Coordinates of C-alpha atoms in Angstrom, one line a residue:
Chain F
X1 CA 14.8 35.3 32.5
X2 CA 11.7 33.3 31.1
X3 CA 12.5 30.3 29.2
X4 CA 12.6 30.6 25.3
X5 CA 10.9 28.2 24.2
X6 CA 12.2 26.8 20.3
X7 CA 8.4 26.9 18.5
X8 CA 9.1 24.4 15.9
X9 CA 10.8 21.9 18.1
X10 CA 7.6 22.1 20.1
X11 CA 5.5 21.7 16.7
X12 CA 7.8 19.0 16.2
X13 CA 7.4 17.1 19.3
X14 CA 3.7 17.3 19.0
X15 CA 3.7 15.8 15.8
X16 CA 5.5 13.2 16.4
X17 CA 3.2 12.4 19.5
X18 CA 0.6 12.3 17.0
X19 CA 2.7 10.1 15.1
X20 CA 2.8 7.6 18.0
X21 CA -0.9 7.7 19.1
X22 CA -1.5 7.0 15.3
X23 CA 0.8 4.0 15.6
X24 CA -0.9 2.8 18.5
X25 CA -4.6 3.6 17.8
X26 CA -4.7 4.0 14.2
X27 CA -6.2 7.5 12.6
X28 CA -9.7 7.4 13.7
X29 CA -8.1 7.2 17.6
X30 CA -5.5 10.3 16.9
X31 CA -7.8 12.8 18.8
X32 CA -6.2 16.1 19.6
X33 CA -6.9 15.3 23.7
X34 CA -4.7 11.8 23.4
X35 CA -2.3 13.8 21.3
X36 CA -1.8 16.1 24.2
X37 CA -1.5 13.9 26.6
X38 CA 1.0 11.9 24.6
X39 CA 2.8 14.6 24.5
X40 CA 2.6 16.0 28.1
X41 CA 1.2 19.0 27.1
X42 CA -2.4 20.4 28.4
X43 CA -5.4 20.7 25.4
X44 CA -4.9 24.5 26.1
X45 CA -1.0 24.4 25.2
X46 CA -1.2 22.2 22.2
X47 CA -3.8 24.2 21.4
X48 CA -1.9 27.1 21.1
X49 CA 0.1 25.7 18.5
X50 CA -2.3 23.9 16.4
X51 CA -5.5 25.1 16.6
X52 CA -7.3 21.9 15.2
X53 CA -6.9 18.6 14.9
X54 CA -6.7 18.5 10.8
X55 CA -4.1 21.3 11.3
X56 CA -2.1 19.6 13.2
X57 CA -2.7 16.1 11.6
X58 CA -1.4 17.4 8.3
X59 CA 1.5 19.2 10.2
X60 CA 2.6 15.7 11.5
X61 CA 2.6 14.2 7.8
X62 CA 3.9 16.7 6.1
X63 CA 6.8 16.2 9.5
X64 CA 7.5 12.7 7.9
X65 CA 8.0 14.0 4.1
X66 CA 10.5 16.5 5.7
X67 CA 12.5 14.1 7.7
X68 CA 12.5 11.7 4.6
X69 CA 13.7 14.5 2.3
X70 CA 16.1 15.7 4.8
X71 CA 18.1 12.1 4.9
X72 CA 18.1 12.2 0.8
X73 CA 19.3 15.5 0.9
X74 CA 21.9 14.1 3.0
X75 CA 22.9 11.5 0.6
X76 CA 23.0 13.4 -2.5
X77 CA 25.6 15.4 -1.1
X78 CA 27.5 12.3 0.0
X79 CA 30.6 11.8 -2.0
X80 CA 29.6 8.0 -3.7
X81 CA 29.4 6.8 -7.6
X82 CA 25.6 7.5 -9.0
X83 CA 24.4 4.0 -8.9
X84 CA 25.7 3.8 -5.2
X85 CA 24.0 6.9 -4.4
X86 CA 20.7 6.5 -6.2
X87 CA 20.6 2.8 -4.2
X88 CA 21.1 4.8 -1.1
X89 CA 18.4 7.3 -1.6
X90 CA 16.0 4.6 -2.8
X91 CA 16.7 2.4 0.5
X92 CA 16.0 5.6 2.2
X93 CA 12.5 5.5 0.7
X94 CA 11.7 1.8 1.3
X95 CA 12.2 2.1 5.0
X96 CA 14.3 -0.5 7.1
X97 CA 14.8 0.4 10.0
X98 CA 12.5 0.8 12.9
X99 CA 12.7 4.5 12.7
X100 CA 11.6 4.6 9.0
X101 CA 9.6 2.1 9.3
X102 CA 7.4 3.8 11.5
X103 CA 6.9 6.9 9.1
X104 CA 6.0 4.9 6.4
X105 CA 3.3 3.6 8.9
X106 CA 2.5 6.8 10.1
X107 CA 1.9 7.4 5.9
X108 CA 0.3 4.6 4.7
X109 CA -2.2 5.4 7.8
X110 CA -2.6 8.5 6.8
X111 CA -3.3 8.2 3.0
X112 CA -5.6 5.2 3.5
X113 CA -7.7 7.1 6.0
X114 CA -7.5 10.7 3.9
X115 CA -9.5 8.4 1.1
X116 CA -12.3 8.5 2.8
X117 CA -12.0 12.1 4.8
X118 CA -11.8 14.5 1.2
X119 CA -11.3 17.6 2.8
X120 CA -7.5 16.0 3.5
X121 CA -7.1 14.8 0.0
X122 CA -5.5 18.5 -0.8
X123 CA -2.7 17.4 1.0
X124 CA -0.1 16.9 -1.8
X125 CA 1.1 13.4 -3.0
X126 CA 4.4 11.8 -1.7
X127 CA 6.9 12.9 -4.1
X128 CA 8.5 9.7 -5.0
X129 CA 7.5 9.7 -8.6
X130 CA 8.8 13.4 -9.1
X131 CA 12.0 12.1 -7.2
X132 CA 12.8 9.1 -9.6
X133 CA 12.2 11.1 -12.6
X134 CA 15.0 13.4 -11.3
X135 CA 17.1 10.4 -11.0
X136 CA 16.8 8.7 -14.2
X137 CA 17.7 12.4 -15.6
X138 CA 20.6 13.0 -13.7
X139 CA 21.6 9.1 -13.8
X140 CA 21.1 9.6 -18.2
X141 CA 22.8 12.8 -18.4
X142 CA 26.0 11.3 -16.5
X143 CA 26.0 8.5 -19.7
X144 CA 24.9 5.9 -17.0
X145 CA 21.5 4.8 -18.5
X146 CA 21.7 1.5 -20.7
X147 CA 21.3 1.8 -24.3
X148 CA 18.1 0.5 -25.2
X149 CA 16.2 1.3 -22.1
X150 CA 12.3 2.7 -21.9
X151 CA 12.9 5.2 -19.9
X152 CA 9.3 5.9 -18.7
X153 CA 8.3 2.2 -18.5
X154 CA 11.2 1.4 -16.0
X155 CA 10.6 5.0 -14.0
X156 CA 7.0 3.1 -13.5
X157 CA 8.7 -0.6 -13.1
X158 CA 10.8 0.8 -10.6
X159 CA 8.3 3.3 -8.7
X160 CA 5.9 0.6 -8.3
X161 CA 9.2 -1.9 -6.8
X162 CA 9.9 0.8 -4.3
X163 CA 6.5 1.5 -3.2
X164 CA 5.4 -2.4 -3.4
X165 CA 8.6 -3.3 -1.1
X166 CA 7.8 0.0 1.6
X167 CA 4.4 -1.7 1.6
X168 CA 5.9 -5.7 2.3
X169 CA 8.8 -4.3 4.5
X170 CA 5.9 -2.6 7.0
X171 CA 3.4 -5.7 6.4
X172 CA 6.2 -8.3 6.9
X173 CA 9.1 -7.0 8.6
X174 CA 10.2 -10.3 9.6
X175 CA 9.9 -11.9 6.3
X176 CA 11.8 -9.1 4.2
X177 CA 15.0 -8.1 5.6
X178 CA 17.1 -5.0 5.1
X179 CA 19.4 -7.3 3.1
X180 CA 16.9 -8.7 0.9
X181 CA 15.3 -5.3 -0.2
X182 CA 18.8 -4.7 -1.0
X183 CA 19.8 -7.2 -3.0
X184 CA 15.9 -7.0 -4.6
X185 CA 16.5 -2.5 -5.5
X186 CA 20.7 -3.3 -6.6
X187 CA 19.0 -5.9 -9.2
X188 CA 16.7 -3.8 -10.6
X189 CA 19.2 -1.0 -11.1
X190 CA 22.0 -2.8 -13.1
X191 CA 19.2 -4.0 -15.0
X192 CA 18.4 -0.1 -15.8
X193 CA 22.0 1.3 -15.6
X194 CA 25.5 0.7 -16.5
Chain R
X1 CA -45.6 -21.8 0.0
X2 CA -42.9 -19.5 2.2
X3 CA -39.8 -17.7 -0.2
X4 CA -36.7 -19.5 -0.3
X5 CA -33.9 -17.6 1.5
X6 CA -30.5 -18.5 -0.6
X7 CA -28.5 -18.1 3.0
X8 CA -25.2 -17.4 1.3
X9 CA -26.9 -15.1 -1.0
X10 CA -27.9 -13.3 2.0
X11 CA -24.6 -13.0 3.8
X12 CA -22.7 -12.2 0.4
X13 CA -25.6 -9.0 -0.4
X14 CA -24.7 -8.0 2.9
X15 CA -21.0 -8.5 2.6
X16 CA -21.2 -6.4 -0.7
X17 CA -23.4 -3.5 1.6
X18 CA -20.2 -3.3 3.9
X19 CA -17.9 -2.7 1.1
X20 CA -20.2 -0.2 -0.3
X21 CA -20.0 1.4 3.3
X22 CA -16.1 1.0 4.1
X23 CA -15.8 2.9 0.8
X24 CA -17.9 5.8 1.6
X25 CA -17.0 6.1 5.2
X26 CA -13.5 3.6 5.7
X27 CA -13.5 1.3 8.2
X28 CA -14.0 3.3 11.4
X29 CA -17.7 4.4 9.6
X30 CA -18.6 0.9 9.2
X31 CA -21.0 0.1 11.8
X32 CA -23.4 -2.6 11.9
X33 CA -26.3 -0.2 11.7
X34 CA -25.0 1.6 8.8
X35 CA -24.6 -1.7 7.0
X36 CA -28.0 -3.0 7.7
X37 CA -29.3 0.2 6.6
X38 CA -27.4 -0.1 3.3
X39 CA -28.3 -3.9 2.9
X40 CA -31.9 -2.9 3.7
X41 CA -32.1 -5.0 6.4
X42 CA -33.3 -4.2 10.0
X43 CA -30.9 -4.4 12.7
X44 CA -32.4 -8.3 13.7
X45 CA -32.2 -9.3 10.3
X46 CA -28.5 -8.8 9.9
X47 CA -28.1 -10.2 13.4
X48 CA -29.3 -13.8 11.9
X49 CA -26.4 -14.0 9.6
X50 CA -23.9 -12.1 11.7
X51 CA -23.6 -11.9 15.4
X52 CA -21.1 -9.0 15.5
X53 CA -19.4 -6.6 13.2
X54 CA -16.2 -8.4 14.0
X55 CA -17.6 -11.6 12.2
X56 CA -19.3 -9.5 9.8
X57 CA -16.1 -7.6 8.6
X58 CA -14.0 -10.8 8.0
X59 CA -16.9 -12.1 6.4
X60 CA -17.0 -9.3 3.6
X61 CA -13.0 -9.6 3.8
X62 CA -13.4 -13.1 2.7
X63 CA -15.3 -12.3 0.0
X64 CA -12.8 -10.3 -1.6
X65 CA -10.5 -12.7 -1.6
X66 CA -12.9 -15.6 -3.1
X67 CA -14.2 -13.5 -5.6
X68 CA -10.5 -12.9 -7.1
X69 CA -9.8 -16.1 -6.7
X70 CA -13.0 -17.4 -8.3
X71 CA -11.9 -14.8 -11.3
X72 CA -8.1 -16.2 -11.6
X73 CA -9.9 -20.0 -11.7
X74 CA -11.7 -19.2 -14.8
X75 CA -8.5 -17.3 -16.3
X76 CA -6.3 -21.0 -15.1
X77 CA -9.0 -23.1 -16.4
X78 CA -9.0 -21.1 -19.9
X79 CA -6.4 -22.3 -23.1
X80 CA -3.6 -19.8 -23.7
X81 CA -0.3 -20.1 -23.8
X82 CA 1.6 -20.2 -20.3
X83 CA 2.9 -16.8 -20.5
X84 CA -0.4 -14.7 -21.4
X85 CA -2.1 -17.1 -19.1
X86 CA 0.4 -15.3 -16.3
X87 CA -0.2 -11.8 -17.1
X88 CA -3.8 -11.9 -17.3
X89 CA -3.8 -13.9 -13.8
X90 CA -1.7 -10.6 -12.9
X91 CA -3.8 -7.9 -14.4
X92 CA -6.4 -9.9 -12.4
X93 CA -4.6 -8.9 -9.3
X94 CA -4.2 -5.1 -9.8
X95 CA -7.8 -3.9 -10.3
X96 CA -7.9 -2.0 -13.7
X97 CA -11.7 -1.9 -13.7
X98 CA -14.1 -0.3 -11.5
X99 CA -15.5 -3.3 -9.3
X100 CA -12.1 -4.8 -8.7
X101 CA -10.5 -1.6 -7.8
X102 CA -13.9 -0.9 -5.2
X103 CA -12.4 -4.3 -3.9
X104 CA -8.9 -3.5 -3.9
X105 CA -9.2 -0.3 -2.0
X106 CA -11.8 -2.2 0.7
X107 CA -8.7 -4.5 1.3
X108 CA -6.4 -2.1 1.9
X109 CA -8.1 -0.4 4.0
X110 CA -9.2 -3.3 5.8
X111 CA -5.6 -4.0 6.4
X112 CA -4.3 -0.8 7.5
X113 CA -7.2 -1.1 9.7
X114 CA -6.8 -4.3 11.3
X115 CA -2.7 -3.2 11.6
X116 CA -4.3 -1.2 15.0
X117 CA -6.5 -4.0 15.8
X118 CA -4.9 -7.1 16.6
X119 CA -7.9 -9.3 16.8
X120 CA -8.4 -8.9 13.4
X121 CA -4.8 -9.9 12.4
X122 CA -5.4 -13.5 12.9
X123 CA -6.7 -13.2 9.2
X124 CA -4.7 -14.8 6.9
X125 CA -2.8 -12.3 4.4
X126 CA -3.7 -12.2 0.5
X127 CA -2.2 -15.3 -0.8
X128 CA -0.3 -13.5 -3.6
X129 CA 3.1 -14.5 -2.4
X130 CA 2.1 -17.8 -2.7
X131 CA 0.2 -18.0 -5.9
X132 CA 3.3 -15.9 -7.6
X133 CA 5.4 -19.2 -6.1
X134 CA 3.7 -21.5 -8.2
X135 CA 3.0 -19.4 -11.1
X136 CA 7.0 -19.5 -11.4
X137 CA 6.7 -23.5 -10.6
X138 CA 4.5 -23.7 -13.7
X139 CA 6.7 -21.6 -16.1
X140 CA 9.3 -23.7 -15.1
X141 CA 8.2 -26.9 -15.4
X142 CA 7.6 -25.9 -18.7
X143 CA 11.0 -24.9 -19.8
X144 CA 9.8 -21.0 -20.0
X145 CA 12.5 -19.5 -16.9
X146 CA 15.2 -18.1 -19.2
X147 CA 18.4 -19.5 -18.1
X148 CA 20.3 -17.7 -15.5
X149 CA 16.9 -16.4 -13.3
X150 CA 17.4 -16.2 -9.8
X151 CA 13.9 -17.0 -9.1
X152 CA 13.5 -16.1 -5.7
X153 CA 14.9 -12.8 -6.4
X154 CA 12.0 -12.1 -9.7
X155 CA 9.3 -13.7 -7.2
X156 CA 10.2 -11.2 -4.8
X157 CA 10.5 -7.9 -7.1
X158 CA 7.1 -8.8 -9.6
X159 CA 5.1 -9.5 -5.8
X160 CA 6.3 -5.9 -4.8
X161 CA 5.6 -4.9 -8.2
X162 CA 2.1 -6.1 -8.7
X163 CA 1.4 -4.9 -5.5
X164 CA 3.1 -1.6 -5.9
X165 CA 1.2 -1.0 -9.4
X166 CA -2.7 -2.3 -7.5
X167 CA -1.4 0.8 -5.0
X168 CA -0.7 3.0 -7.2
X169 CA -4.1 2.5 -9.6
X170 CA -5.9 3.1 -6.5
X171 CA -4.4 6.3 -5.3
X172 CA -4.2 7.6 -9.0
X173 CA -6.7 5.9 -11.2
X174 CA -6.4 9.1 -13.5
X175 CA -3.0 8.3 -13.8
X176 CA -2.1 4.8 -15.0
X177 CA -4.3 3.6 -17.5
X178 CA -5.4 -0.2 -18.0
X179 CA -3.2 0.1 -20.6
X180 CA -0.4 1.0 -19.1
X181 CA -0.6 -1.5 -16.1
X182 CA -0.7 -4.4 -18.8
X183 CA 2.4 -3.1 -20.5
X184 CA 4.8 -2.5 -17.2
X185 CA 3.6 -5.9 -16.4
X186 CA 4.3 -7.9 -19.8
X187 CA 7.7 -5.6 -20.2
X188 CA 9.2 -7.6 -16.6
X189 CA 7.1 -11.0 -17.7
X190 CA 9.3 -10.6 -20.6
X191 CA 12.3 -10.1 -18.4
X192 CA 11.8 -13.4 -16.1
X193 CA 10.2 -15.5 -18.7
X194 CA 11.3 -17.0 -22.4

């Protein structure tokens, strides 16, 4: 009986090859023939399942969205007060472990060098800001946001925190611990909710 | 009588040629030919002031830094109260007008760049972290911390703030408005400081 072979797993695996020679070698040295070979796979197989390399470079990134939104999806089904969880799904975003921290590398690559290659700029943003906008809604319609508060200044206060610590957490992993980015997000949500 | 080369003129006109090229074509484009050809200079010619694109590329990098630097001087130097004098250093620091955001994207993707090339990293990092330090000495000194601050703590959220906010005017200059960059900015300086 011939092997079945699980496509997506395959696409996965690839991608996340891809992920690693982009680690290593930045964009510009992600070529589909060091992808392959990362990968143990022949330019003819990998081939076969991407047929170039912008295909399969936007495959990869939109891999670390999925994974991302996979582990929030996780948490909002978690059984934990609001606050609690909305600190866990934004921790999730500002990455601190090595795992994490990796895809936001593989990301920040990616949308620096996509600036300057527009035929990749269609690729859609990264679905943070949407994300906190659902959060302050379900965090105001449980009574949870303080009286008084902008709510559209602090959605921007606290976008700009997240993506500004994702940036000094990959820049300066030894500086910024886990413990400090948490301490840094908790503050700047009991200064926004009760 | 033979012209006058202003030497420094010279290497900063070519600095300002790699910028112009790092924008069109990121960092991987920016090759010392293309940059002669956008300074236009021959090959030789650049080679005088630059012996490789190594020493050329921190060169320019330099340049971004002095040139904010040189800007923030004259805004230190100028007599407004301590507070304003902050946010306008800040708004100095994420690029709400054309040239300083053409200077703020060539640093970030000089360092995402140099992230994959280690020779490069020996470069020193932006100095914001340190200047935020003793804007916060200065507020202090002058009796402007509201009571109860932990300082460390607001250093570390309005760094990944600012920074945060420059990333965010860069990928989505449509987006957040000068305007709106001044007023997230004040709304937290009102936050930390009397």
């Amino acid at each position: 009986m011939p092997k079945k072979v699980n496509h997506e797993q395959r696409r996965n695996k690839i991608a996340e090859a891809a992920w690693r020679v982009i680690l290593e070698n930045g964009m510009e040295g992600a070529s589909v023939r060091k992808i392959a070979e990362k990968a143990g796979l022949s330019l003819g197989a990998l081939r076969y399942y991407f047929s170039n390399q912008e295909e399969l470079i936007l495959y990869a990134m939109r891999l670390v969205k999925d994974r991302a939104a996979e582990r929030i999806e996780q948490i909002i089904h978690r059984d934990v007060p609001p606050k609690q969880k909305m600190l866990e799904v934004l921790l999730e975003i500002v990455p601190t472990n090595r795992q994490t921290r990796a895809e936001m590398e593989v990301w920040f690559t990616f949308v620096s060098y996509a600036r300057h290659h527009p035929h990749l700029l269609k690729e859609e943003g990264d679905g943070i800001l949407a994300a906190l906008q659902l959060m302050f809604e379900y965090m105001e319609s449980n009574g949870l946001l303080r009286p008084g508060i902008d709510r559209q200044l602090e959605i921007e206060k606290l976008y700009a925190m997240v993506d500004g610590l994702a940036l000094h957490v990959m820049l300066e992993p030894e500086r910024l611990t886990e413990n400090q980015v948490e301490k840094v997000i908790a503050s700047q949500l009991d200064v926004i909710f009760e």
